[in-house]
mmCIF file of C-alpha atoms in Angstrom:
data_model
loop_
_atom_site.group_PDB
_atom_site.id
_atom_site.type_symbol
_atom_site.label_atom_id
_atom_site.label_comp_id
_atom_site.label_asym_id
_atom_site.label_seq_id
_atom_site.Cartn_x
_atom_site.Cartn_y
_atom_site.Cartn_z
ATOM 1 C CA MET A 17 -15.141 11.600 -6.296
ATOM 2 C CA LYS A 18 -16.878 9.964 -9.405
ATOM 3 C CA PRO A 19 -18.262 6.454 -8.363
ATOM 4 C CA LEU A 20 -16.738 3.542 -9.668
ATOM 5 C CA SER A 21 -18.373 1.446 -13.213
ATOM 6 C CA PHE A 22 -19.002 -1.812 -12.933
ATOM 7 C CA LYS A 23 -20.395 -2.097 -16.238
ATOM 8 C CA ARG A 24 -20.125 -4.899 -18.954
ATOM 9 C CA HIS A 25 -19.062 -6.972 -16.431
ATOM 10 C CA ARG A 26 -20.343 -10.456 -16.232
ATOM 11 C CA PHE A 27 -20.479 -10.876 -12.204
ATOM 12 C CA PRO A 28 -21.820 -8.420 -9.734
ATOM 13 C CA ALA A 29 -20.584 -5.723 -8.551
ATOM 14 C CA ASP A 30 -20.583 -6.793 -4.858
ATOM 15 C CA VAL A 31 -18.481 -9.994 -6.056
ATOM 16 C CA ILE A 32 -15.907 -7.897 -8.102
ATOM 17 C CA ARG A 33 -15.801 -5.422 -4.682
ATOM 18 C CA HIS A 34 -15.033 -8.383 -2.218
ATOM 19 C CA ALA A 35 -12.734 -10.553 -4.500
ATOM 20 C CA VAL A 36 -10.379 -7.548 -4.318
ATOM 21 C CA TRP A 37 -10.934 -6.881 -0.995
ATOM 22 C CA LEU A 38 -9.961 -10.323 -0.243
ATOM 23 C CA TYR A 39 -6.705 -10.140 -2.714
ATOM 24 C CA PHE A 40 -5.345 -6.710 -1.031
ATOM 25 C CA ARG A 41 -6.451 -7.359 2.728
ATOM 26 C CA PHE A 42 -4.735 -10.423 3.347
ATOM 27 C CA SER A 43 -1.750 -12.562 2.065
ATOM 28 C CA LEU A 44 -3.671 -14.417 -0.548
ATOM 29 C CA SER A 45 -2.979 -15.313 -4.085
ATOM 30 C CA PHE A 46 -5.586 -15.402 -6.890
ATOM 31 C CA ARG A 47 -5.853 -19.014 -6.661
ATOM 32 C CA ASP A 48 -6.669 -19.029 -2.827
ATOM 33 C CA VAL A 49 -8.802 -16.015 -3.615
ATOM 34 C CA GLU A 50 -11.107 -18.216 -6.434
ATOM 35 C CA GLU A 51 -11.322 -21.391 -3.942
ATOM 36 C CA LEU A 52 -12.543 -18.732 -1.041
ATOM 37 C CA MET A 53 -15.251 -17.629 -4.122
ATOM 38 C CA ALA A 54 -16.197 -21.204 -5.152
ATOM 39 C CA GLN A 55 -16.830 -21.912 -1.230
ATOM 40 C CA ARG A 56 -19.725 -19.234 -1.784
ATOM 41 C CA GLY A 57 -20.596 -21.034 -4.994
ATOM 42 C CA ILE A 58 -19.102 -18.542 -7.354
ATOM 43 C CA ASP A 59 -17.193 -19.915 -10.302
ATOM 44 C CA VAL A 60 -14.725 -17.296 -10.957
ATOM 45 C CA THR A 61 -11.503 -17.995 -12.360
ATOM 46 C CA TYR A 62 -8.130 -16.185 -11.069
ATOM 47 C CA GLU A 63 -7.214 -15.099 -14.173
ATOM 48 C CA THR A 64 -10.201 -12.795 -13.588
ATOM 49 C CA ILE A 65 -9.966 -11.819 -10.236
ATOM 50 C CA ARG A 66 -6.273 -10.633 -11.707
ATOM 51 C CA CYS A 67 -7.872 -8.412 -14.226
ATOM 52 C CA TRP A 68 -10.315 -7.084 -11.363
ATOM 53 C CA THR A 69 -7.553 -6.501 -9.168
ATOM 54 C CA ILE A 70 -5.586 -4.420 -12.034
ATOM 55 C CA LYS A 71 -8.795 -2.724 -13.283
ATOM 56 C CA PHE A 72 -9.944 -1.675 -10.340
ATOM 57 C CA GLY A 73 -7.433 -1.497 -7.026
ATOM 58 C CA PRO A 74 -5.632 1.294 -8.301
ATOM 59 C CA LEU A 75 -8.672 3.497 -8.895
ATOM 60 C CA ILE A 76 -10.239 2.065 -4.899
ATOM 61 C CA ALA A 77 -6.949 2.836 -3.731
ATOM 62 C CA ARG A 78 -6.459 6.665 -4.929
ATOM 63 C CA ARG A 79 -10.180 7.318 -3.647
ATOM 64 C CA LEU A 80 -9.350 5.571 0.019
ATOM 65 C CA LYS A 81 -6.147 7.801 -0.323
ATOM 66 C CA LYS A 82 -8.010 10.935 -0.578
ATOM 67 C CA ARG A 83 -9.924 10.065 2.664
ATOM 68 C CA ARG A 84 -7.502 9.344 5.064
ATOM 69 C CA GLY A 85 -6.476 12.159 7.292
ATOM 70 C CA SER A 86 -2.936 13.761 7.562
ATOM 71 C CA PRO A 87 -0.345 11.996 8.727
ATOM 72 C CA THR A 88 2.219 13.027 11.148
ATOM 73 C CA GLY A 89 5.637 14.933 10.417
ATOM 74 C CA ARG A 90 7.596 12.571 11.585
ATOM 75 C CA TRP A 91 9.004 10.594 8.900
ATOM 76 C CA HIS A 92 11.479 7.451 8.779
ATOM 77 C CA LEU A 93 12.601 6.309 5.253
ATOM 78 C CA ASP A 94 13.890 3.061 4.331
ATOM 79 C CA GLU A 95 14.799 1.046 1.543
ATOM 80 C CA MET A 96 14.991 -3.169 0.740
ATOM 81 C CA VAL A 97 16.883 -5.286 -1.749
ATOM 82 C CA CYS A 98 13.882 -7.276 -3.618
ATOM 83 C CA LYS A 99 14.428 -9.618 -6.694
ATOM 84 C CA ILE A 100 11.968 -8.792 -9.843
ATOM 85 C CA GLY A 101 12.143 -10.632 -12.802
ATOM 86 C CA GLY A 102 15.485 -11.880 -11.469
ATOM 87 C CA ARG A 103 17.241 -8.447 -11.619
ATOM 88 C CA ARG A 104 18.571 -6.988 -7.786
ATOM 89 C CA MET A 105 16.153 -3.835 -7.432
ATOM 90 C CA TYR A 106 15.566 -1.612 -4.247
ATOM 91 C CA LEU A 107 12.013 -0.950 -2.475
ATOM 92 C CA TRP A 108 12.296 2.513 -0.956
ATOM 93 C CA ARG A 109 9.333 3.279 1.685
ATOM 94 C CA ALA A 110 8.692 5.982 3.858
ATOM 95 C CA VAL A 111 6.235 5.685 6.884
ATOM 96 C CA ASP A 112 5.220 7.852 9.687
ATOM 97 C CA ASP A 113 5.838 7.507 13.153
ATOM 98 C CA GLU A 114 2.592 5.858 13.692
ATOM 99 C CA GLY A 115 2.786 3.225 10.577
ATOM 100 C CA GLU A 116 1.296 4.813 7.978
ATOM 101 C CA VAL A 117 3.064 4.293 4.999
ATOM 102 C CA LEU A 118 3.275 7.502 2.888
ATOM 103 C CA ASP A 119 4.995 6.265 -0.580
ATOM 104 C CA VAL A 120 6.523 3.408 -2.004
ATOM 105 C CA ILE A 121 8.898 3.281 -5.318
ATOM 106 C CA VAL A 122 10.559 0.890 -6.381
ATOM 107 C CA GLN A 123 13.771 1.692 -8.165
ATOM 108 C CA ARG A 124 16.535 0.209 -10.171
ATOM 109 C CA ARG A 125 19.577 2.121 -7.914
ATOM 110 C CA ARG A 126 20.492 2.700 -4.303
ATOM 111 C CA ASP A 127 22.265 6.114 -4.603
ATOM 112 C CA THR A 128 21.728 9.732 -3.445
ATOM 113 C CA GLU A 129 19.159 9.746 -7.111
ATOM 114 C CA ALA A 130 17.135 7.503 -5.723
ATOM 115 C CA ALA A 131 16.623 8.814 -2.297
ATOM 116 C CA LEU A 132 16.282 12.121 -3.696
ATOM 117 C CA LYS A 133 13.108 10.913 -5.530
ATOM 118 C CA LEU A 134 11.940 9.501 -2.966
ATOM 119 C CA ILE A 135 12.071 12.806 -0.662
ATOM 120 C CA ARG A 136 10.725 14.545 -3.824
ATOM 121 C CA ARG A 137 7.840 13.021 -3.733
ATOM 122 C CA LEU A 138 7.223 12.819 -0.163
ATOM 123 C CA LEU A 139 7.310 16.828 -0.106
ATOM 124 C CA ARG A 140 4.734 17.128 -3.152
ATOM 125 C CA ASN A 141 2.487 14.799 -2.364
ATOM 126 C CA GLN A 142 2.587 14.655 1.426
ATOM 127 C CA PRO A 143 -0.054 17.494 2.836
ATOM 128 C CA VAL A 144 2.191 17.714 6.031
ATOM 129 C CA GLU A 145 5.670 19.101 6.309
ATOM 130 C CA PRO A 146 8.321 16.866 7.584
ATOM 131 C CA GLU A 147 9.463 17.776 10.844
ATOM 132 C CA THR A 148 12.222 14.868 11.148
ATOM 133 C CA ILE A 149 13.056 12.322 8.757
ATOM 134 C CA THR A 150 14.937 9.175 10.529
ATOM 135 C CA THR A 151 17.026 7.173 8.091
ATOM 136 C CA ASP A 152 19.508 4.101 8.588
ATOM 137 C CA GLY A 153 23.403 4.750 8.147
ATOM 138 C CA LEU A 154 22.979 5.091 3.857
ATOM 139 C CA ALA A 155 25.189 8.015 2.907
ATOM 140 C CA SER A 156 22.439 8.550 -0.144
ATOM 141 C CA TYR A 157 20.180 9.925 2.562
ATOM 142 C CA GLY A 158 22.546 12.747 4.009
ATOM 143 C CA ALA A 159 23.714 13.524 0.032
ATOM 144 C CA ALA A 160 19.683 14.085 -0.805
ATOM 145 C CA LEU A 161 18.778 15.946 2.182
ATOM 146 C CA GLU A 162 21.552 18.152 1.678
ATOM 147 C CA GLN A 163 20.649 18.684 -1.804
ATOM 148 C CA LEU A 164 17.094 19.910 -0.982
ATOM 149 C CA GLU A 165 18.712 21.834 2.173
ATOM 150 C CA LEU A 166 16.871 19.726 4.784
ATOM 151 C CA ARG A 167 19.921 18.623 6.435
ATOM 152 C CA HIS A 168 18.718 19.850 10.046
ATOM 153 C CA LEU A 169 15.948 17.489 9.758
ATOM 154 C CA HIS A 170 17.970 14.401 9.372
ATOM 155 C CA ARG A 171 18.027 11.865 11.857
ATOM 156 C CA PRO A 172 20.583 9.515 10.852
ATOM 157 C CA SER A 173 20.511 6.309 12.990
ATOM 158 C CA ARG A 174 21.020 2.462 13.818
ATOM 159 C CA LEU A 175 18.395 -0.516 12.761
ATOM 160 C CA ARG A 176 16.598 -0.135 16.484
ATOM 161 C CA ASP A 177 15.956 3.807 16.331
ATOM 162 C CA ASN A 178 14.722 3.012 12.816
ATOM 163 C CA ASN A 179 12.055 -0.154 13.602
ATOM 164 C CA ARG A 180 9.130 1.774 12.536
ATOM 165 C CA VAL A 181 9.664 1.434 8.845
ATOM 166 C CA GLU A 182 11.704 -2.154 9.257
ATOM 167 C CA ASN A 183 9.007 -3.855 10.945
ATOM 168 C CA SER A 184 6.578 -2.554 8.341
ATOM 169 C CA HIS A 185 8.565 -4.220 5.554
ATOM 170 C CA LEU A 186 7.298 -7.801 6.892
ATOM 171 C CA PRO A 187 3.839 -8.080 5.191
ATOM 172 C CA ILE A 188 5.752 -6.784 2.451
ATOM 173 C CA ARG A 189 7.973 -10.046 2.589
ATOM 174 C CA ARG A 190 5.052 -11.849 3.252
ATOM 175 C CA ARG A 191 3.435 -10.727 0.131
ATOM 176 C CA GLU A 192 6.323 -11.106 -1.974
ATOM 177 C CA ARG A 193 6.737 -15.191 -0.726
ATOM 178 C CA GLN A 194 2.896 -16.002 -1.582
ATOM 179 C CA GLN A 195 3.115 -14.240 -5.353
ATOM 180 C CA GLN A 196 6.713 -16.301 -5.872
ATOM 181 C CA ARG A 197 8.352 -12.565 -6.188
ATOM 182 C CA PHE A 198 7.330 -10.109 -7.854
ATOM 183 C CA LYS A 199 7.238 -10.574 -11.984
ATOM 184 C CA THR A 200 7.850 -6.921 -13.057
ATOM 185 C CA GLN A 201 9.048 -3.454 -12.169
ATOM 186 C CA ALA A 202 5.758 -1.537 -13.400
ATOM 187 C CA SER A 203 3.729 -4.505 -11.782
ATOM 188 C CA ALA A 204 5.169 -4.827 -8.217
ATOM 189 C CA GLN A 205 5.272 -0.863 -8.374
ATOM 190 C CA ARG A 206 1.407 -1.495 -9.115
ATOM 191 C CA PHE A 207 0.595 -3.591 -6.171
ATOM 192 C CA LEU A 208 2.957 -2.035 -3.524
ATOM 193 C CA THR A 209 1.478 1.175 -3.978
ATOM 194 C CA THR A 210 -2.897 -0.079 -4.012
ATOM 195 C CA ASN A 211 -1.643 -2.358 -1.010
ATOM 196 C CA ALA A 212 0.128 0.691 0.898
ATOM 197 C CA ALA A 213 -3.673 2.632 0.565
ATOM 198 C CA ILE A 214 -5.449 -0.500 1.954
ATOM 199 C CA TYR A 215 -3.345 -1.407 4.519
ATOM 200 C CA ASN A 216 -3.221 2.067 5.693
ATOM 201 C CA THR A 217 -7.262 1.860 6.066
ATOM 202 C CA PHE A 218 -6.994 -1.168 7.785
ATOM 203 C CA ASN A 219 -4.285 -1.074 10.110
ATOM 204 C CA ILE A 220 -6.121 -0.626 13.430
ATOM 205 C CA GLN A 221 -3.040 -1.764 15.330
ATOM 206 C CA ARG A 222 -5.576 -4.119 17.624
ATOM 207 C CA HIS A 223 -3.094 -4.913 20.484
ATOM 208 C CA LEU A 224 -2.920 -0.994 21.330
ATOM 209 C CA ILE A 225 -6.510 -0.369 21.930
ATOM 210 C CA SER A 226 -9.462 -1.806 23.560
ATOM 211 C CA ARG A 227 -11.563 -4.184 22.285
ATOM 212 C CA SER A 228 -14.791 -1.422 22.112
ATOM 213 C CA THR A 229 -12.305 1.031 20.628
ATOM 214 C CA LEU A 230 -11.584 -1.823 18.349
ATOM 215 C CA ARG A 231 -14.925 -2.000 17.081
ATOM 216 C CA ARG A 232 -15.495 1.348 16.289
ATOM 217 C CA PHE A 233 -12.356 1.338 14.102
ATOM 218 C CA ARG A 234 -13.041 -1.743 12.398
ATOM 219 C CA ALA A 235 -16.289 -0.105 11.654
ATOM 220 C CA ASP A 236 -14.798 3.117 10.539
ATOM 221 C CA ALA A 237 -12.554 1.301 8.155
ATOM 222 C CA ASP A 238 -15.407 -0.772 6.400
ATOM 223 C CA ALA A 239 -17.102 2.649 6.140
ATOM 224 C CA ALA A 240 -14.491 3.908 4.060
ATOM 225 C CA TRP A 241 -14.168 0.756 1.978
ATOM 226 C CA MET A 242 -18.045 0.634 1.011
ATOM 227 C CA ALA A 243 -17.564 4.798 0.383
ATOM 228 C CA ALA A 244 -14.621 4.201 -2.017
ATOM 229 C CA VAL A 245 -15.641 1.155 -3.993
ATOM 230 C CA ALA A 246 -19.412 2.960 -4.244
ATOM 231 C CA CYS A 247 -20.733 2.580 -8.054
ATOM 232 C CA TYR A 248 -23.721 4.333 -9.381
ATOM 233 C CA PHE A 249 -26.919 2.388 -11.184
ATOM 234 C CA ALA A 250 -28.824 4.753 -13.793
ATOM 235 C CA GLY A 251 -31.717 5.559 -12.243
ATOM 236 C CA LYS A 252 -31.142 4.212 -8.792
ATOM 237 C CA GLY A 253 -28.578 5.952 -7.071
ATOM 238 C CA TYR A 254 -25.072 5.061 -5.386
ATOM 239 C CA PHE A 255 -24.517 1.741 -4.119
#
């Protein structure tokens, strides 16, 4: 992958990378990140940080996604209601049975066409074929899978059986509150797609592993991040 370019930026690459990491890694606002940077003696405005996240966030997310291993074939699908720009919209999400976020789409409708769009994207972009597709009781999923001739993989269930994706909504709800709701559909889509890739990288599920394994997983996540944000200086190679 071609390394990132931080040319024509007043601040060093390390500062930009750290600010972007703080914003997407934790439930922080742009002003929160500004204060954290100021505590380190770096005087940067929250508006500048916002521009950094818009410019570099999606680029970093694509690099992280390319470095991830294949998810499992047991998919969980669900949709959640959110207000964007004062309008009622639906956030369609898919995760595997280990909590890996597979895809996120913000759509205006909650019907068969919207379900078809999500499933087709999954089939096109995921490196594995689905083994099972677990959903809630929304009839649109069944109709969409019927059209795609995948009805035999469908596992419609109650809320308890689809807890994997239901619980994965919680971080999104926290970010939605922190940002005082998303402002536009395009900005919500951009943020959620970027946040999903970074969440997958650093979601270690520490409550399930030993301390030594946790340290190793953290080191692997940090290494993946540094590889994704590597930049190139003429005559000096990669940094």
